[in-house]
C-alpha cells in the first residue's frame, strides 16, 4: 500500500498558529472545574437543586427559605446564611454568587406578595442583607 504524500505547491503554505494560555501558577484545571460545578454553592442549605441535578446544572433557586415564624431566630438564620454564602463564594471562586442570591430573593418576594399579599420584608432576608452589608463595610 502506497503512502499518501502531500502535493508540493509553488507558493509557501500559511500555517495556523495556536495560542495557548497556561493556567496561572496559583490556578489549575481543577479550579476551573470547581468554578463550573459549584460544589460549595450547591451545598448551601438555602439553595434548591433541580430534581435531576447534574454537576454542570445551575441550581433551580439560590434562595429557597422557609421562615420559622420567629423574627429574631429568622434574622440570625439570615446572618448565618450570609456567612455561609460568602464562604461558598470564595471556595467556588464564584464572584457572582451574592448577586444571584439577591436576584432570587427579589423574585421570591414578588412571588410571595402576589400570592398572599404579605409584606415584602422577610426577617431572614433582612438578616442576610445586614450581614452582607457589615462584611462589605469591614472589608479593606
XYZ file of N, CA, C and O in Angstrom:
560
model
N 0.842 -1.169 0.000
C 0.000 0.000 0.000
C 0.889 1.234 0.000
O 1.799 1.357 0.809
N 0.613 2.111 -0.868
C 1.420 3.318 -1.006
C 0.978 4.369 -0.008
O -0.209 4.528 0.254
N 1.940 5.062 0.547
C 1.627 6.130 1.497
C 1.264 7.389 0.733
O 1.808 7.668 -0.332
N 0.325 8.123 1.320
C -0.077 9.380 0.695
C 0.983 10.438 0.931
O 1.546 10.526 2.013
N 1.235 11.212 -0.064
C 2.179 12.312 0.093
C 1.468 13.613 -0.240
O 0.507 13.636 -0.993
N 1.939 14.661 0.362
C 1.370 15.976 0.089
C 1.894 16.481 -1.238
O 3.062 16.298 -1.569
N 1.017 17.114 -1.962
C 1.481 17.722 -3.207
C 2.182 19.020 -2.864
O 1.764 19.751 -1.972
N 3.233 19.270 -3.511
C 4.002 20.482 -3.242
C 3.464 21.607 -4.105
O 3.352 21.472 -5.312
N 3.107 22.684 -3.466
C 2.621 23.827 -4.220
C 3.768 24.799 -4.449
O 4.765 24.792 -3.747
N 3.588 25.644 -5.407
C 4.649 26.591 -5.742
C 4.727 27.737 -4.739
O 5.749 28.382 -4.607
N 3.643 28.016 -4.020
C 3.677 29.115 -3.049
C 3.795 28.551 -1.634
O 3.339 27.435 -1.359
N 4.380 29.299 -0.751
C 4.552 28.798 0.621
C 3.199 28.701 1.334
O 2.312 29.530 1.141
N 3.052 27.671 2.096
C 1.796 27.450 2.825
C 1.769 28.321 4.077
O 2.772 28.509 4.736
N 0.583 28.833 4.356
C 0.442 29.585 5.602
C -0.037 28.612 6.676
O -0.891 27.778 6.434
N 0.569 28.704 7.819
C 0.244 27.778 8.888
C -0.587 28.489 9.951
O -0.399 29.673 10.213
N -1.477 27.741 10.529
C -2.256 28.273 11.641
C -1.379 28.308 12.877
O -0.614 27.393 13.125
N -1.519 29.329 13.611
C -0.804 29.416 14.874
C -1.815 29.340 15.990
O -2.793 30.054 15.991
N -1.562 28.491 16.917
C -2.459 28.296 18.042
C -1.822 28.927 19.267
O -0.675 28.644 19.598
N -2.563 29.772 19.905
C -2.075 30.395 21.133
C -2.592 29.594 22.309
O -3.769 29.255 22.382
N -1.732 29.270 23.219
C -2.113 28.523 24.409
C -1.810 29.374 25.624
O -0.711 29.886 25.772
N -2.793 29.493 26.448
C -2.612 30.249 27.672
C -2.640 29.263 28.832
O -3.693 28.730 29.177
N -1.520 29.016 29.393
C -1.436 28.081 30.517
C -2.079 28.708 31.742
O -2.116 29.929 31.878
N -2.611 27.866 32.633
C -3.186 28.418 33.862
C -2.131 29.169 34.660
O -0.948 28.858 34.588
N -2.574 30.157 35.385
C -1.672 30.900 36.255
C -1.080 29.928 37.275
O -1.676 28.890 37.568
N 0.074 30.240 37.831
C 0.711 29.320 38.778
C -0.172 28.947 39.966
O -0.077 27.846 40.485
N -1.046 29.853 40.387
C -1.900 29.558 41.538
C -3.234 28.931 41.133
O -4.054 28.641 41.985
N -3.458 28.723 39.848
C -4.696 28.114 39.380
C -4.393 26.803 38.672
O -3.313 26.588 38.169
N -5.398 25.954 38.633
C -5.239 24.686 37.933
C -6.530 24.389 37.181
O -7.526 25.093 37.305
N -6.508 23.321 36.430
C -7.717 22.907 35.718
C -8.802 22.532 36.726
O -9.974 22.786 36.517
N -8.388 21.968 37.839
C -9.343 21.625 38.895
C -10.092 22.840 39.405
O -11.266 22.771 39.750
N -9.418 23.971 39.443
C -10.056 25.213 39.873
C -11.152 25.610 38.902
O -12.238 26.018 39.306
N -10.869 25.487 37.605
C -11.888 25.809 36.607
C -13.072 24.867 36.701
O -14.217 25.287 36.610
N -12.812 23.587 36.882
C -13.891 22.612 37.014
C -14.730 22.942 38.239
O -15.952 22.937 38.203
N -14.059 23.277 39.319
C -14.760 23.636 40.555
C -15.643 24.865 40.343
O -16.750 24.941 40.836
N -15.157 25.824 39.558
C -15.903 27.045 39.294
C -17.202 26.737 38.541
O -18.212 27.392 38.736
N -17.177 25.752 37.656
C -18.368 25.429 36.871
C -19.307 24.456 37.575
O -20.500 24.448 37.306
N -18.800 23.629 38.476
C -19.670 22.667 39.153
C -20.236 23.210 40.467
O -21.213 22.690 40.967
N -19.610 24.232 41.033
C -20.095 24.939 42.225
C -20.449 24.017 43.402
O -21.554 24.083 43.948
N -19.542 23.173 43.857
C -19.892 22.252 44.941
C -20.247 22.953 46.251
O -21.182 22.546 46.934
N -19.526 24.015 46.601
C -19.829 24.708 47.859
C -21.167 25.437 47.766
O -21.948 25.450 48.721
N -21.453 26.019 46.613
C -22.725 26.716 46.419
C -23.890 25.748 46.515
O -24.890 26.015 47.176
N -23.769 24.615 45.864
C -24.854 23.632 45.867
C -25.072 23.002 47.239
O -26.134 22.463 47.508
N -24.081 23.081 48.109
C -24.212 22.528 49.458
C -24.865 23.496 50.436
O -25.182 23.108 51.563
N -25.095 24.736 50.022
C -25.718 25.718 50.916
C -27.129 25.268 51.283
O -27.870 24.768 50.431
N -27.539 25.469 52.545
C -28.852 24.983 52.977
C -30.038 25.696 52.332
O -31.152 25.170 52.335
N -29.824 26.858 51.777
C -30.931 27.620 51.180
C -30.956 27.550 49.658
O -31.785 28.187 49.026
N -30.071 26.791 49.065
C -30.039 26.618 47.612
C -30.867 25.386 47.255
O -30.675 24.317 47.815
N -31.795 25.566 46.321
C -32.656 24.462 45.894
C -32.128 23.909 44.572
O -32.035 24.625 43.573
N -31.783 22.633 44.589
C -31.262 21.988 43.389
C -32.411 21.445 42.547
O -33.514 21.213 43.040
N -32.127 21.226 41.289
C -33.117 20.629 40.387
C -33.328 19.166 40.771
O -32.450 18.544 41.369
N -34.465 18.617 40.401
C -34.784 17.236 40.750
C -33.750 16.266 40.177
O -33.371 15.303 40.831
N -33.283 16.510 38.979
C -32.303 15.632 38.331
C -30.950 16.341 38.228
O -30.333 16.362 37.170
N -30.477 16.889 39.335
C -29.271 17.713 39.336
C -28.073 16.947 38.785
O -27.877 15.773 39.089
N -27.315 17.643 37.965
C -26.068 17.135 37.398
C -24.973 18.131 37.772
O -25.260 19.288 38.072
N -23.712 17.714 37.738
C -22.634 18.621 38.159
C -22.608 19.976 37.449
O -22.297 20.977 38.062
N -22.934 20.034 36.186
C -22.842 21.297 35.452
C -24.159 22.079 35.434
O -24.226 23.148 34.850
N -25.214 21.561 36.068
C -26.504 22.246 36.089
C -26.485 23.378 37.099
O -25.905 23.267 38.172
N -27.178 24.438 36.762
C -27.363 25.556 37.674
C -28.488 25.191 38.651
O -29.463 24.544 38.269
N -28.384 25.597 39.916
C -29.467 25.309 40.858
C -30.796 25.914 40.403
O -30.829 26.916 39.692
N -31.879 25.313 40.846
C -33.208 25.825 40.500
C -33.434 27.190 41.140
O -34.012 28.082 40.536
N -32.995 27.336 42.382
C -33.152 28.606 43.080
C -31.978 28.801 44.033
O -31.557 27.861 44.710
N -31.477 30.031 44.082
C -30.402 30.352 45.010
C -30.955 30.857 46.344
O -30.183 31.148 47.249
N -32.269 30.970 46.457
C -32.886 31.404 47.722
C -34.197 30.657 47.908
O -35.237 31.042 47.375
N -34.132 29.582 48.668
C -35.310 28.771 48.962
C -35.359 28.608 50.483
O -34.773 27.682 51.046
N -36.012 29.567 51.136
C -36.014 29.636 52.598
C -37.443 29.632 53.112
O -38.298 30.353 52.594
N -37.667 28.843 54.122
C -38.963 28.854 54.810
C -38.777 29.498 56.176
O -37.951 29.046 56.964
N -39.536 30.540 56.451
C -39.386 31.220 57.747
C -39.863 30.340 58.898
O -40.766 29.518 58.743
N -39.231 30.526 60.064
C -39.625 29.769 61.253
C -40.829 30.413 61.930
O -41.496 29.773 62.731
N -41.074 31.687 61.626
C -42.165 32.407 62.273
C -41.693 33.205 63.470
O -42.443 33.992 64.038
N -40.452 33.000 63.872
C -39.881 33.745 64.993
C -38.876 34.735 64.421
O -37.826 34.351 63.910
N -39.208 35.995 64.527
C -38.426 37.058 63.884
C -36.953 37.029 64.257
O -36.081 37.040 63.381
N -36.642 36.997 65.545
C -35.242 37.038 65.980
C -34.475 35.819 65.475
O -33.325 35.925 65.047
N -35.106 34.667 65.515
C -34.471 33.431 65.026
C -34.220 33.534 63.518
O -33.155 33.146 63.029
N -35.182 34.054 62.773
C -35.036 34.187 61.326
C -33.918 35.165 60.951
O -33.185 34.946 59.988
N -33.780 36.257 61.715
C -32.705 37.207 61.457
C -31.347 36.531 61.663
O -30.430 36.680 60.845
N -31.219 35.750 62.732
C -29.972 35.032 62.988
C -29.685 34.004 61.890
O -28.536 33.835 61.473
N -30.725 33.331 61.421
C -30.560 32.368 60.329
C -30.093 33.093 59.071
O -29.189 32.618 58.368
N -30.686 34.237 58.781
C -30.273 35.018 57.614
C -28.819 35.442 57.691
O -28.087 35.381 56.701
N -28.370 35.840 58.873
C -26.968 36.222 59.054
C -26.045 35.015 58.841
O -25.002 35.122 58.200
N -26.461 33.871 59.378
C -25.663 32.649 59.197
C -25.584 32.273 57.716
O -24.529 31.911 57.217
N -26.710 32.382 57.021
C -26.728 32.084 55.582
C -25.785 33.015 54.811
O -25.124 32.585 53.865
N -25.713 34.268 55.213
C -24.816 35.215 54.538
C -23.365 34.801 54.731
O -22.570 34.832 53.776
N -23.005 34.416 55.957
C -21.626 33.982 56.205
C -21.301 32.733 55.384
O -20.210 32.618 54.814
N -22.252 31.821 55.304
C -22.036 30.604 54.514
C -21.934 30.924 53.023
O -21.135 30.315 52.301
N -22.732 31.878 52.556
C -22.684 32.266 51.140
C -21.343 32.901 50.795
O -20.780 32.637 49.724
N -20.823 33.737 51.677
C -19.521 34.356 51.435
C -18.434 33.290 51.379
O -17.562 33.314 50.503
N -18.494 32.321 52.290
C -17.507 31.233 52.281
C -17.615 30.406 50.998
O -16.601 30.036 50.401
N -18.845 30.123 50.560
C -19.048 29.347 49.325
C -18.568 30.130 48.114
O -17.974 29.558 47.189
N -18.805 31.421 48.117
C -18.363 32.278 47.015
C -16.836 32.211 46.882
O -16.296 32.097 45.773
N -16.152 32.242 48.003
C -14.690 32.162 47.978
C -14.218 30.764 47.595
O -13.278 30.618 46.814
N -14.863 29.741 48.124
C -14.453 28.360 47.832
C -14.637 28.009 46.355
O -13.783 27.365 45.753
N -15.744 28.447 45.777
C -16.031 28.146 44.373
C -15.445 29.175 43.416
O -15.532 29.007 42.203
N -14.877 30.251 43.973
C -14.373 31.370 43.157
C -15.459 31.866 42.210
O -15.253 32.042 41.024
N -16.634 32.059 42.790
C -17.808 32.491 42.032
C -18.205 33.873 42.529
O -19.018 34.007 43.442
N -17.643 34.902 41.930
C -17.870 36.266 42.402
C -19.297 36.757 42.182
O -19.697 37.760 42.752
N -20.082 36.055 41.388
C -21.459 36.495 41.133
C -22.485 35.820 42.047
O -23.677 36.067 41.910
N -22.036 35.004 42.994
C -22.979 34.259 43.835
C -23.927 35.171 44.611
O -25.137 34.945 44.620
N -23.418 36.193 45.254
C -24.271 37.075 46.053
C -25.307 37.749 45.163
O -26.479 37.875 45.534
N -24.914 38.166 43.972
C -25.861 38.787 43.038
C -26.959 37.793 42.647
O -28.132 38.169 42.569
N -26.598 36.544 42.413
C -27.600 35.523 42.067
C -28.572 35.294 43.224
O -29.773 35.128 43.010
N -28.045 35.287 44.431
C -28.902 35.108 45.611
C -29.863 36.280 45.738
O -31.066 36.089 45.963
N -29.369 37.496 45.585
C -30.234 38.675 45.714
C -31.300 38.697 44.626
O -32.455 39.053 44.885
N -30.953 38.284 43.414
C -31.961 38.185 42.347
C -33.081 37.233 42.753
O -34.270 37.536 42.558
N -32.726 36.087 43.325
C -33.754 35.129 43.733
C -34.506 35.591 44.976
O -35.671 35.239 45.162
N -33.865 36.382 45.830
C -34.579 36.971 46.973
C -35.677 37.897 46.452
O -36.819 37.864 46.930
N -35.350 38.718 45.467
C -36.336 39.645 44.889
C -37.462 38.863 44.216
O -38.642 39.168 44.399
N -37.096 37.848 43.461
C -38.105 37.020 42.788
C -39.032 36.363 43.812
O -40.252 36.349 43.649
N -38.462 35.853 44.896
C -39.252 35.224 45.954
C -40.191 36.234 46.616
O -41.353 35.935 46.881
N -39.694 37.451 46.849
C -40.527 38.487 47.474
C -41.701 38.856 46.574
O -42.836 39.014 47.053
N -41.447 38.975 45.283
C -42.528 39.303 44.342
C -43.544 38.172 44.296
O -44.761 38.402 44.332
N -43.060 36.926 44.247
C -43.966 35.768 44.225
C -44.824 35.705 45.483
O -46.026 35.455 45.418
N -44.200 35.935 46.647
C -44.955 35.887 47.906
C -45.990 36.998 47.985
O -47.088 36.803 48.475
N -45.646 38.174 47.486
C -46.554 39.310 47.540
C -47.771 39.087 46.647
O -48.894 39.377 47.044
N -47.552 38.574 45.452
C -48.667 38.368 44.530
C -49.570 37.225 44.973
O -50.763 37.250 44.720
N -49.019 36.258 45.676
C -49.814 35.103 46.104
C -50.580 35.353 47.392
O -51.717 34.953 47.527
N -49.930 36.007 48.351
C -50.523 36.095 49.683
C -50.740 37.514 50.182
O -51.181 37.702 51.306
N -50.379 38.502 49.377
C -50.491 39.912 49.776
C -49.804 40.171 51.110
O -50.312 40.875 51.966
N -48.634 39.548 51.298
C -47.873 39.749 52.529
C -46.809 40.807 52.323
O -46.515 41.210 51.221
N -46.226 41.198 53.410
C -45.171 42.208 53.377
C -43.948 41.686 52.628
O -43.651 40.501 52.656
N -43.235 42.600 51.986
C -42.010 42.230 51.286
C -40.856 41.962 52.242
O -39.878 41.362 51.874
N -40.987 42.425 53.488
C -39.887 42.278 54.424
C -39.905 40.908 55.082
O -40.843 40.538 55.765
N -38.838 40.166 54.859
C -38.654 38.864 55.482
C -37.516 38.996 56.482
O -36.450 39.503 56.129
N -37.708 38.562 57.721
C -36.627 38.672 58.698
C -35.362 37.931 58.261
O -34.249 38.393 58.526
N -35.517 36.816 57.573
C -34.348 36.069 57.095
C -33.580 36.897 56.070
O -32.348 36.960 56.097
N -34.305 37.532 55.172
C -33.671 38.379 54.154
C -33.009 39.580 54.823
O -31.879 39.954 54.470
N -33.682 40.189 55.780
C -33.094 41.336 56.472
C -31.794 40.952 57.175
O -30.809 41.697 57.128
N -31.777 39.795 57.820
C -30.551 39.308 58.464
C -29.448 39.043 57.448
O -28.285 39.393 57.665
N -29.815 38.424 56.331
C -28.856 38.133 55.266
C -28.231 39.421 54.740
O -27.010 39.551 54.660
N -29.064 40.396 54.405
C -28.563 41.653 53.849
C -27.762 42.458 54.869
O -26.767 43.102 54.518
N -28.169 42.411 56.139
C -27.418 43.119 57.176
C -26.015 42.529 57.315
O -25.026 43.273 57.421
N -25.915 41.221 57.281
C -24.598 40.573 57.407
C -23.722 40.857 56.191
O -22.523 41.123 56.330
N -24.304 40.838 55.001
C -23.555 41.162 53.781
C -23.060 42.601 53.861
O -21.896 42.895 53.557
N -23.917 43.511 54.296
C -23.534 44.925 54.398
C -22.396 45.111 55.404
O -21.441 45.840 55.130
N -22.491 44.445 56.541
C -21.428 44.572 57.548
C -20.121 43.977 57.046
O -19.041 44.513 57.318
N -20.201 42.889 56.299
C -18.995 42.282 55.734
C -18.325 43.208 54.735
O -17.101 43.332 54.706
N -19.129 43.869 53.916
C -18.579 44.819 52.951
C -17.962 46.021 53.642
O -16.905 46.516 53.240
N -18.607 46.498 54.690
C -18.094 47.664 55.407
C -16.783 47.330 56.128
O -15.904 48.193 56.242
N -16.646 46.086 56.572
C -15.440 45.684 57.304
C -14.285 45.332 56.359
O -13.131 45.299 56.796
N -14.575 45.090 55.098
C -13.522 44.702 54.144
C -12.588 45.875 53.881
O -13.018 47.023 53.863
N -11.298 45.579 53.670
C -10.347 46.672 53.405
C -10.568 47.315 52.058
O -11.054 46.788 51.154
